[in-house]
Amino acid sequence: MLQPEDAKYLKRKIKSGSIDVHPTEKALIVNYELEAIILSDQGQPMVGDRKECQKIIRLHHLNENTDIEALAREVIKRCNLIHEGSIGEIEQLLYYLQKRKDSGVSSNRRKPAPNELQDPGIDSAEIDEISNLNDVEEYMSLLYEEIPEKIKSTALILQLARNPDNLEELIQNEPLLNSLSRVLREDWKQNTDLATNVIYIFFCFSSFREFHPIISHFKIGALTMQVVEYELVKYRQWRDELQKKKKKNADEFEKSKVKFEKLVRKQEQLLRVSFYMLLNIAEDVNVEIKMRNKQIITMLVGTLDRDNSELLILVISFLKKLSMYRENKDDMVRLNIVDKMARLFTMRNEDLLNITLRLLLNLSFEPKLRIRMVQQGFIQKLVPLLDKEQQRYYALCLLYHMSMEDKCKPLFAKSGAIPVLMKQLLTSGDDKIELELIGLCINIVLDETCATLICGKGGLKTLMRKAMKKRNPFMMKMIRNIATHDKLKANFVDYVPDLADAILRVDDNEDFVLECIGLLASVAEKDLDWALLFNEYGLTAWLQQQLSKESETADDLLLECIMLVGTACTDAPCAAAIANEGFVQLLLEILNAKQEDDEILLQTIYVFYQMVLHETTRQMILQQTQVPAYLIDLINDKNVEVKKLCDQTLAIVGETDPKWAKKIVQERFKWHNSQWLDMIKAHPDNDMINGEFDEDGALHFQDANVWDQSDAFAADMEYGFDEMDPSMASEYPG
C-alpha cells in the first residue's frame, strides 16, 4: 500500500469547457475543469481531485464602435484556455455583448430610481489573478497578513461579490464578514485601496434589501461615515497645502498638483462607493435618521465642490432623497446648498443636469430657497433649458415656483424668458396646454413690465383670439391678470363686445365664463358706455337671473357677477338702470345670506358705494331702501377692508342726509359706550381706574394710561364725513 511519504510528483490537467457571456457585465466567462493528481516515484496515482473553475475576461472598452474580429483575436491570444478554432463562437458572443442593453440580474435586487446610478464600476480593486469561490478560506487567511496581502485578499473577495450569484454563499460565511468588518475598522486609515475594496464588498450586499440587516449588524454604515468624514477633512488639508505652495514656488506647485490630482482620483473612488452603499441602506427611514444625526447632509453638501461628474450625480441623488423631509431641507438652507449648486449648470453633463433639476425642484417648495435661487441667477440658467426636451418639464416647474414670489416676477422681463414662453404658449397643441407653462405665464403677467412685453407686437390680439377659439379658462385668466394694470386697460376696450357675447352664449364651460366676467369687470374705462352695452347684449336680465336666490349660483360665479355690477355702476346711466331693475334688493338678500363671506360682502358694499356717488341713485338708496341701515350694522365689522369701505360709503350718506347722519353718530356712540361698559365690568374693584372730582365736578383719572386701554372716546366720537380715498376705486375694482 502506498504511503503519503511516497508522493513525489504533481500532475495537473486542464480541460476546456463552455464559454458564455457574463449576466451583468461586459465580460466573457470561460468554464474549465482542473484535475490534479499526485504521483509516486513509480508514477502511480496516489491522490486525485477535480474542480470546476471559471475565468472571467472583462471587456471594459467594448462599445458600439469596437472591431469585433480584432477583439476576438486578442481574447484568444491572451487566454490559453480558448482554442483558436473557437474564434467564430467568440465573435458571436462579443457581438451579443455589444448589442445587449444593461438589465437587472435578479428580481430581488433593489430597483434603482430613474437617473440613479447602477454599479459604481470602480476598477481599483482589479488584479490579474482570477478568484474562485472554493478558495475563500485562503483569502480569509490573507486578511491577517500585512497591508499588501490584505489588499490582494479584499480584491479577490470583491471579484466574487460582484457576481450576484455568489452573494448568498458569501453572506452565510460569518467568519468572512467578521474579518472584513475588522479590517475596515482597524486599517481603513492606512490604505485607500483597502478601504475602497472592503466598502465595495459591502456595497454589493447593500444592493439587496434582504442583506441590509447583516450590514447593520456589523455597523458598516457607521464605519463608512467615519471614513467619509475623515476623507473630506483630509481633502481640505491637501487643498490648503496646495494653495500655500502655489504662492511660494511655481515649480513645486506643479509637481504637487499632479500628486494632488492622483490622490483625489483615488479618494473620489472611495467616496463614491461609500456614498452609494449609504444610499442603499438609507431605504430604511430609521437608518436615514441615524445618518442625519451623524451629519450626512453636511458631508454631502461638502462634496459639491468636486469636479467628478459621476460622484456628483450620486451625491445629488442622495440629497434629493433626503430633501423629502423638512428637517433635512432646513439643514440644506443652513449649509447654503443653492449657492454651491449654481456651478453644476456649467459642467455639460446631461445626467448631472437632470438630477440637479430634480433636487432643485424639491428645494423650491421652500420660499427661502426659491428666493436664493433667483439671487443666484437661476432664472437666466433655466430659460435656455425650455427648448430642451429632457430638461424642459423640470425647468418649467422651477420657473413656476420662482414666479410665485412677487419680488422675483420683474426679473423674468430681463431674462429673455418672455419671447420663449409666448412662442411655446401660442404654438402649443390644440388639445391641451401644459399647466406648468400657463401657470407660469399667469403669475408673471402680474408684473406690469412682463405684461407690457407680452402685449407688444400683437401678442394680446393673438392671445385673445386663441383663448376665445379654444375657450381656455387658463388663457383667459392670464389675460385677466394683464387687465389689472391701469396702463394696459385701454387695450381691452375693443374686446368688450366679444366678452359680453361669450358670457351669454357659452353655457358649457363655466370656468371660461367666470374668467370672461372677471376680465370684463376689470375694464373700468371712463369712456365705456356701460348702459349701451348692457342694453344691446341683454346683460341686465342675465345678471339679474344669476343674482336671484332661485338660481343658486355658485359662490365664485356670484362674486364675479357682483364685481361686474360694481364696475358697470361707475357709469351713472347704467347705475340708474340697474337700480330701477331691482338689483338693490337682490344685493341686500345676498348680503344677508353671505355675511360670512368677506369677499362677497366687500364687493356688494362696493356696488352700494358706487350708487351713492351718483345723485339719482343716491336718493333712491336713501329714501327707498334700507342700505344705510345695513351699512351701519357693518361699520364695526372685524374685517378691516369691509369696515373701511362702510366708513367711506356712510361718509357720503351723512354729508347728503342729516337724518342718516344723526343715526350714524348715535350708532357709533352706542358701540363705543358698550365697549366702555364692558371694560368697567371687567374690573369691578376699580383696580385699574382711579379718579377724583375737582371743584368744578369734573372727573380726573390718576392713571393716564386708562385712555390707552380703551378706544372708547377716541377721535371717532367727532364723526367726520370725509370723501373716499381716490385709491379706493382701484382697491375695489368691482
PDB file of C-alpha atoms in Angstrom, residues 23-26 101-106 108-122 162 164 200 203-204 206-208 269 271-280 283 309-311 313-315 317 351 355 358:
ATOM      1  CA  PRO A  23     -25.036  38.049 -16.891  1.00  0.00           C
ATOM      2  CA  THR A  24     -24.427  41.644 -15.753  1.00  0.00           C
ATOM      3  CA  GLU A  25     -21.062  42.874 -17.008  1.00  0.00           C
ATOM      4  CA  LYS A  26     -19.355  43.250 -20.363  1.00  0.00           C
ATOM      5  CA  LYS A 101     -28.721  46.520 -23.174  1.00  0.00           C
ATOM      6  CA  ASP A 102     -27.932  46.652 -19.463  1.00  0.00           C
ATOM      7  CA  SER A 103     -30.601  44.975 -17.381  1.00  0.00           C
ATOM      8  CA  GLY A 104     -31.254  43.865 -13.824  1.00  0.00           C
ATOM      9  CA  VAL A 105     -29.873  40.500 -12.732  1.00  0.00           C
ATOM     10  CA  SER A 106     -32.389  39.448 -10.143  1.00  0.00           C
ATOM     11  CA  ASN A 108     -34.991  40.545  -5.691  1.00  0.00           C
ATOM     12  CA  ARG A 109     -32.474  43.235  -6.408  1.00  0.00           C
ATOM     13  CA  ARG A 110     -33.345  46.762  -5.375  1.00  0.00           C
ATOM     14  CA  LYS A 111     -34.700  48.622  -8.383  1.00  0.00           C
ATOM     15  CA  PRO A 112     -32.961  51.974  -8.827  1.00  0.00           C
ATOM     16  CA  ALA A 113     -34.960  55.127  -9.416  1.00  0.00           C
ATOM     17  CA  PRO A 114     -34.781  57.000 -12.726  1.00  0.00           C
ATOM     18  CA  ASN A 115     -31.497  58.847 -13.212  1.00  0.00           C
ATOM     19  CA  GLU A 116     -29.971  56.809 -10.373  1.00  0.00           C
ATOM     20  CA  LEU A 117     -26.564  55.219 -10.856  1.00  0.00           C
ATOM     21  CA  GLN A 118     -26.096  51.498 -11.214  1.00  0.00           C
ATOM     22  CA  ASP A 119     -22.876  49.638 -10.325  1.00  0.00           C
ATOM     23  CA  PRO A 120     -20.151  52.174  -9.424  1.00  0.00           C
ATOM     24  CA  GLY A 121     -17.800  50.366 -11.837  1.00  0.00           C
ATOM     25  CA  ILE A 122     -14.623  51.119  -9.902  1.00  0.00           C
ATOM     26  CA  ARG A 162     -19.503  41.495  -7.876  1.00  0.00           C
ATOM     27  CA  PRO A 164     -24.692  38.318  -7.640  1.00  0.00           C
ATOM     28  CA  TYR A 200     -17.242  47.982  -2.180  1.00  0.00           C
ATOM     29  CA  PHE A 203     -21.929  47.797  -1.327  1.00  0.00           C
ATOM     30  CA  CYS A 204     -22.550  44.625  -3.346  1.00  0.00           C
ATOM     31  CA  SER A 206     -26.414  46.508   0.029  1.00  0.00           C
ATOM     32  CA  SER A 207     -27.905  46.166  -3.458  1.00  0.00           C
ATOM     33  CA  PHE A 208     -30.296  43.575  -1.992  1.00  0.00           C
ATOM     34  CA  GLN A 269     -13.464  56.325  -5.886  1.00  0.00           C
ATOM     35  CA  LEU A 271     -16.237  58.428  -1.620  1.00  0.00           C
ATOM     36  CA  ARG A 272     -18.355  57.249  -4.498  1.00  0.00           C
ATOM     37  CA  VAL A 273     -18.681  53.655  -3.357  1.00  0.00           C
ATOM     38  CA  SER A 274     -19.162  54.814   0.256  1.00  0.00           C
ATOM     39  CA  PHE A 275     -22.000  57.198  -0.580  1.00  0.00           C
ATOM     40  CA  TYR A 276     -23.610  54.605  -2.813  1.00  0.00           C
ATOM     41  CA  MET A 277     -23.601  51.982  -0.074  1.00  0.00           C
ATOM     42  CA  LEU A 278     -25.056  54.523   2.389  1.00  0.00           C
ATOM     43  CA  LEU A 279     -27.729  55.488  -0.127  1.00  0.00           C
ATOM     44  CA  ASN A 280     -28.782  51.867  -0.494  1.00  0.00           C
ATOM     45  CA  GLU A 283     -34.039  52.955   2.323  1.00  0.00           C
ATOM     46  CA  SER A 309     -19.421  64.119 -12.587  1.00  0.00           C
ATOM     47  CA  GLU A 310     -20.154  60.534 -11.529  1.00  0.00           C
ATOM     48  CA  LEU A 311     -19.528  61.352  -7.871  1.00  0.00           C
ATOM     49  CA  ILE A 313     -24.566  62.561  -9.716  1.00  0.00           C
ATOM     50  CA  LEU A 314     -24.521  60.174  -6.768  1.00  0.00           C
ATOM     51  CA  VAL A 315     -24.291  62.971  -4.188  1.00  0.00           C
ATOM     52  CA  SER A 317     -29.258  61.707  -5.916  1.00  0.00           C
ATOM     53  CA  ASP A 351     -27.339  63.162 -16.410  1.00  0.00           C
ATOM     54  CA  ILE A 355     -30.758  65.059 -11.375  1.00  0.00           C
ATOM     55  CA  ARG A 358     -34.965  67.356  -9.709  1.00  0.00           C
TER      56      ARG A 358
END
